[in-house]
């Protein structure tokens, strides 16, 4: 392939843009990141995001690049999406969906209330999707919600963005010739997390209870905790086989051994941080001790670095 200075520059620009999207704010200088909420950064980055489509098994695919990972089930009952992405990427999501099938989007499931999984709700509802979620997702979207660790206050979502099929217990849905099992997690990443299992194809979308290869965000402002995250990770590991395709909230398509590695990382860092806190150390002293140092190269490459993850763990031990 021939290159010239112009295309090299535009390719570099493209790579830089897509890396910012992929890596969230990690390329931003820390001082800037502190000034701008990650919510704003991620929403803006979505405008430049590339959408990657991965066909998984049967009629299930995954779209990566606009907020949390989106699962898509195609079929004559209409497409079902698990999570809604960010509307700034709407044109490219629309193209990706059209590339999978001609079925209109009729169903949307939110795995939890966070903006990078629900910002697209209003748009998808406007083109015909009925929205299913846990009652706590509707609760948090319905009113002003502050997330302290994002330094961001979300106004109530527009009425078209609110889920109308509300889960309070686990549910089974039959659609497009297959069965979906929706299961609520006791509070973990938030108090609104659900998993979606495509039972016939052995695919499990575990949403933000699993960040494949990255430290997770934990939302203490709406019921999340490190111990809840560990319980959810244990439940996920116990539930899948070596053949199960695991869709994480963020990061590439995963499997059981990656789920187990994530669980082990959570447990180890929790123990380290708890031991330092028990010595009477303040949060800042524990962060300065760098308890995640051995893990940062593997897990710290996305929006949550070792210091922020230490802070999130410290709050819960
Ligand atoms: Zn989340």
XYZ file of C-alpha atoms and ligand atoms in Angstrom:
318
model
C 0.000 0.000 0.000
C 1.340 3.411 -0.948
C 1.433 6.120 1.630
C 2.002 9.807 1.379
C 2.467 12.382 4.118
C -1.181 13.402 4.028
C -2.586 9.903 4.397
C 0.002 9.108 7.063
C -1.163 12.110 9.014
C -4.840 11.315 8.587
C -4.207 7.694 9.522
C -2.320 8.813 12.593
C -5.181 11.143 13.401
C -7.667 8.324 12.889
C -5.650 5.981 15.093
C -5.334 8.630 17.766
C -9.070 9.291 17.631
C -10.020 5.664 17.798
C -7.530 5.056 20.587
C -9.049 7.854 22.605
C -12.424 6.273 22.075
C -11.161 2.825 22.930
C -9.090 3.975 25.838
C -11.524 6.567 27.130
C -9.667 9.316 28.927
C -6.429 7.484 29.566
C -4.589 9.509 26.951
C -5.719 12.750 28.462
C -3.385 14.596 30.770
C -4.504 13.920 34.315
C -5.048 17.585 35.069
C -7.396 17.919 32.126
C -9.169 14.688 33.013
C -9.813 16.037 36.487
C -11.336 19.199 35.042
C -13.641 17.408 32.613
C -15.904 14.601 33.779
C -15.248 11.240 32.126
C -18.902 11.352 31.133
C -18.276 14.365 28.893
C -15.050 12.904 27.505
C -16.651 9.570 26.621
C -19.738 11.196 25.110
C -17.573 13.454 22.943
C -15.239 10.638 21.930
C -18.237 8.620 20.708
C -18.673 11.143 17.892
C -15.476 9.777 16.336
C -15.927 6.142 17.349
C -15.579 3.338 14.863
C -18.062 0.489 15.307
C -16.647 -3.022 15.190
C -19.079 -5.853 14.436
C -18.317 -9.379 15.646
C -20.607 -12.259 14.691
C -20.726 -14.567 17.690
C -22.963 -17.604 17.295
C -26.356 -18.209 15.680
C -28.028 -14.862 15.017
C -26.210 -13.020 17.810
C -23.550 -10.376 17.157
C -21.685 -7.791 19.177
C -21.093 -4.120 18.354
C -18.105 -2.458 20.007
C -17.121 1.200 20.036
C -20.082 3.239 21.301
C -20.087 3.160 25.086
C -20.747 -0.327 26.474
C -20.746 -3.387 24.233
C -24.039 -3.908 22.391
C -25.373 -7.408 21.700
C -27.718 -7.787 18.735
C -30.164 -10.637 18.115
C -31.655 -10.561 14.605
C -34.857 -12.237 13.394
C -38.385 -11.807 12.134
C -39.673 -10.542 15.501
C -37.394 -7.554 14.979
C -33.893 -6.897 16.180
C -33.240 -7.041 19.888
C -30.394 -4.919 21.257
C -28.794 -5.379 24.648
C -27.694 -1.837 25.541
C -28.067 1.305 23.528
C -24.671 2.949 23.062
C -24.202 6.683 22.669
C -26.220 8.657 20.073
C -23.170 10.503 18.717
C -22.344 7.183 17.017
C -25.891 6.740 15.740
C -25.059 6.883 12.028
C -22.401 4.181 12.321
C -24.522 2.024 14.636
C -27.337 2.270 12.080
C -24.968 1.159 9.302
C -23.686 -1.730 11.410
C -27.239 -2.873 12.234
C -28.266 -2.669 8.565
C -25.268 -4.822 7.703
C -26.597 -7.613 9.944
C -30.165 -7.858 8.610
C -33.134 -5.845 7.383
C -35.198 -6.473 10.523
C -36.258 -3.250 12.248
C -35.143 -2.649 15.838
C -38.099 -3.621 18.015
C -36.604 -4.488 21.398
C -33.989 -2.955 23.670
C -32.772 -4.272 27.007
C -30.710 -2.026 29.302
C -28.244 -3.974 31.452
C -28.123 -1.060 33.938
C -28.786 2.656 34.091
C -25.362 4.114 33.139
C -25.206 6.676 30.326
C -22.848 4.647 28.125
C -25.502 1.891 28.017
C -28.680 4.050 27.922
C -27.934 7.363 26.149
C -29.230 5.774 22.923
C -32.580 4.841 24.517
C -34.561 7.813 23.254
C -33.320 7.394 19.706
C -33.968 3.626 19.628
C -37.412 4.095 21.168
C -38.198 6.683 18.465
C -37.509 4.094 15.745
C -39.730 1.506 17.403
C -37.889 -0.227 20.247
C -39.670 -1.198 23.422
C -37.272 -0.845 26.372
C -36.883 -3.491 29.096
C -34.825 -2.938 32.263
C -34.704 -3.543 35.985
C -36.875 -1.227 38.058
C -33.776 0.499 39.486
C -32.656 1.462 35.960
C -35.954 3.225 35.442
C -35.701 4.778 38.904
C -32.239 6.285 38.301
C -33.090 7.462 34.774
C -36.327 9.063 35.968
C -34.738 11.583 38.284
C -31.644 13.682 38.840
C -28.809 11.317 39.745
C -25.374 12.366 40.949
C -22.371 10.042 40.467
C -19.682 11.367 42.777
C -16.748 9.463 41.270
C -17.587 10.784 37.802
C -18.119 14.269 39.221
C -21.290 14.413 37.177
C -24.986 15.015 37.778
C -27.389 13.441 35.303
C -30.693 15.236 34.745
C -33.848 13.097 34.437
C -33.892 11.298 31.059
C -36.556 12.333 28.521
C -39.746 10.282 28.755
C -39.013 8.409 25.507
C -35.782 7.099 27.046
C -37.470 5.456 30.016
C -37.874 1.670 30.092
C -41.517 0.627 29.955
C -41.169 -3.125 30.519
C -39.915 -3.287 34.071
C -38.212 -6.282 35.675
C -38.434 -6.867 39.366
C -37.652 -10.582 39.225
C -35.732 -12.742 36.771
C -37.493 -13.131 33.437
C -37.502 -15.368 30.394
C -38.209 -13.954 26.950
C -38.945 -15.960 23.774
C -38.040 -14.076 20.632
C -36.710 -14.756 17.149
C -36.885 -18.503 17.704
C -34.684 -18.423 20.774
C -34.877 -17.984 24.535
C -33.347 -15.192 26.581
C -32.910 -15.421 30.338
C -32.702 -12.069 32.131
C -31.236 -12.307 35.611
C -30.834 -9.607 38.245
C -27.587 -9.306 40.182
C -27.750 -8.244 43.804
C -26.030 -4.804 43.944
C -22.605 -5.109 42.243
C -21.468 -2.433 39.746
C -24.731 -0.559 40.494
C -28.027 -1.675 42.042
C -29.595 -2.087 38.591
C -27.374 -4.692 36.879
C -28.845 -7.609 34.942
C -27.292 -10.298 32.760
C -28.832 -11.477 29.497
C -28.276 -15.076 28.467
C -28.974 -16.339 24.956
C -29.639 -19.849 26.163
C -29.737 -21.724 22.834
C -26.384 -20.360 21.690
C -24.667 -20.315 25.106
C -23.853 -16.612 25.029
C -23.949 -14.581 28.234
C -23.912 -10.762 28.319
C -22.750 -9.924 31.839
C -22.578 -6.167 31.266
C -20.454 -4.070 33.604
C -19.988 -6.844 36.165
C -17.066 -7.782 33.850
C -14.565 -5.492 32.131
C -12.456 -7.827 30.041
C -8.842 -6.844 30.706
C -9.589 -3.596 32.557
C -10.187 -2.335 36.070
C -13.918 -1.739 36.373
C -15.739 1.371 37.470
C -17.775 0.755 40.631
C -20.685 3.121 41.191
C -21.066 3.602 44.942
C -23.525 6.452 44.326
C -26.161 3.996 43.098
C -25.493 0.906 45.181
C -22.280 -0.585 43.758
C -19.417 -1.918 45.898
C -16.220 -3.956 45.540
C -17.750 -6.824 47.507
C -20.818 -6.774 45.279
C -18.531 -6.839 42.220
C -16.695 -9.866 43.634
C -19.978 -11.680 44.352
C -21.146 -11.000 40.789
C -17.803 -12.182 39.369
C -18.037 -15.398 41.416
C -21.577 -15.958 40.181
C -20.498 -15.363 36.573
C -17.616 -17.843 36.812
C -19.883 -20.466 38.405
C -22.495 -20.017 35.743
C -20.528 -20.469 32.512
C -18.717 -23.365 30.871
C -15.522 -23.337 28.842
C -17.691 -23.096 25.727
C -19.741 -20.083 26.817
C -19.163 -16.855 24.909
C -19.062 -14.070 27.490
C -19.896 -10.502 26.456
C -18.356 -8.014 28.899
C -19.624 -4.464 29.412
C -16.288 -3.191 28.126
C -13.392 -4.882 26.344
C -13.290 -7.717 23.815
C -15.485 -10.818 23.729
C -14.426 -13.080 26.600
C -14.545 -16.550 28.079
C -14.583 -18.365 31.406
C -10.845 -18.169 32.065
C -10.858 -14.397 31.468
C -13.836 -14.067 33.837
C -11.871 -16.037 36.439
C -8.795 -13.844 35.931
C -10.936 -10.749 36.472
C -12.423 -12.258 39.645
C -8.944 -13.121 40.954
C -7.698 -9.571 40.282
C -10.675 -8.099 42.184
C -10.124 -10.433 45.151
C -6.366 -9.836 45.356
C -6.567 -6.055 45.188
C -9.428 -5.997 47.659
C -7.267 -7.941 50.148
C -4.270 -5.658 49.635
C -6.298 -2.472 50.060
C -8.211 -3.856 53.057
C -4.949 -4.804 54.808
C -3.552 -1.290 54.340
C -6.783 0.314 55.540
C -6.754 -1.914 58.624
C -3.319 -0.526 59.449
C -5.098 2.800 59.865
C -3.937 4.344 56.606
C -5.986 7.083 55.010
C -7.298 6.769 51.490
C -4.549 8.959 50.080
C -1.875 7.031 51.975
C -3.180 3.759 50.568
C -3.231 5.204 47.038
C 0.370 6.408 47.552
C 1.356 2.847 48.528
C 0.373 1.704 44.998
C -1.247 -1.612 45.972
C -2.186 -2.206 42.313
C 1.363 -1.680 40.968
C 1.845 -5.284 39.823
C -1.504 -5.216 38.014
C -1.550 -1.815 36.315
C 0.224 -2.876 33.122
C -2.400 -5.567 32.488
C -5.556 -3.919 33.854
C -4.986 -0.160 33.952
C -5.185 0.649 30.241
C -8.738 1.974 30.090
C -10.740 4.661 31.900
C -9.931 3.363 35.395
C -6.249 3.565 36.326
C -4.653 1.969 39.392
C -5.074 5.033 41.600
C -8.767 5.438 40.836
C -9.386 1.720 41.235
C -7.625 1.797 44.626
C -9.892 4.686 45.629
C -12.971 2.727 44.531
C -11.886 -0.389 46.444
C -10.918 1.606 49.576
C -14.450 3.004 49.754
C -15.860 -0.495 50.184
C -13.519 -2.253 52.611
Zn -21.672 0.913 33.979
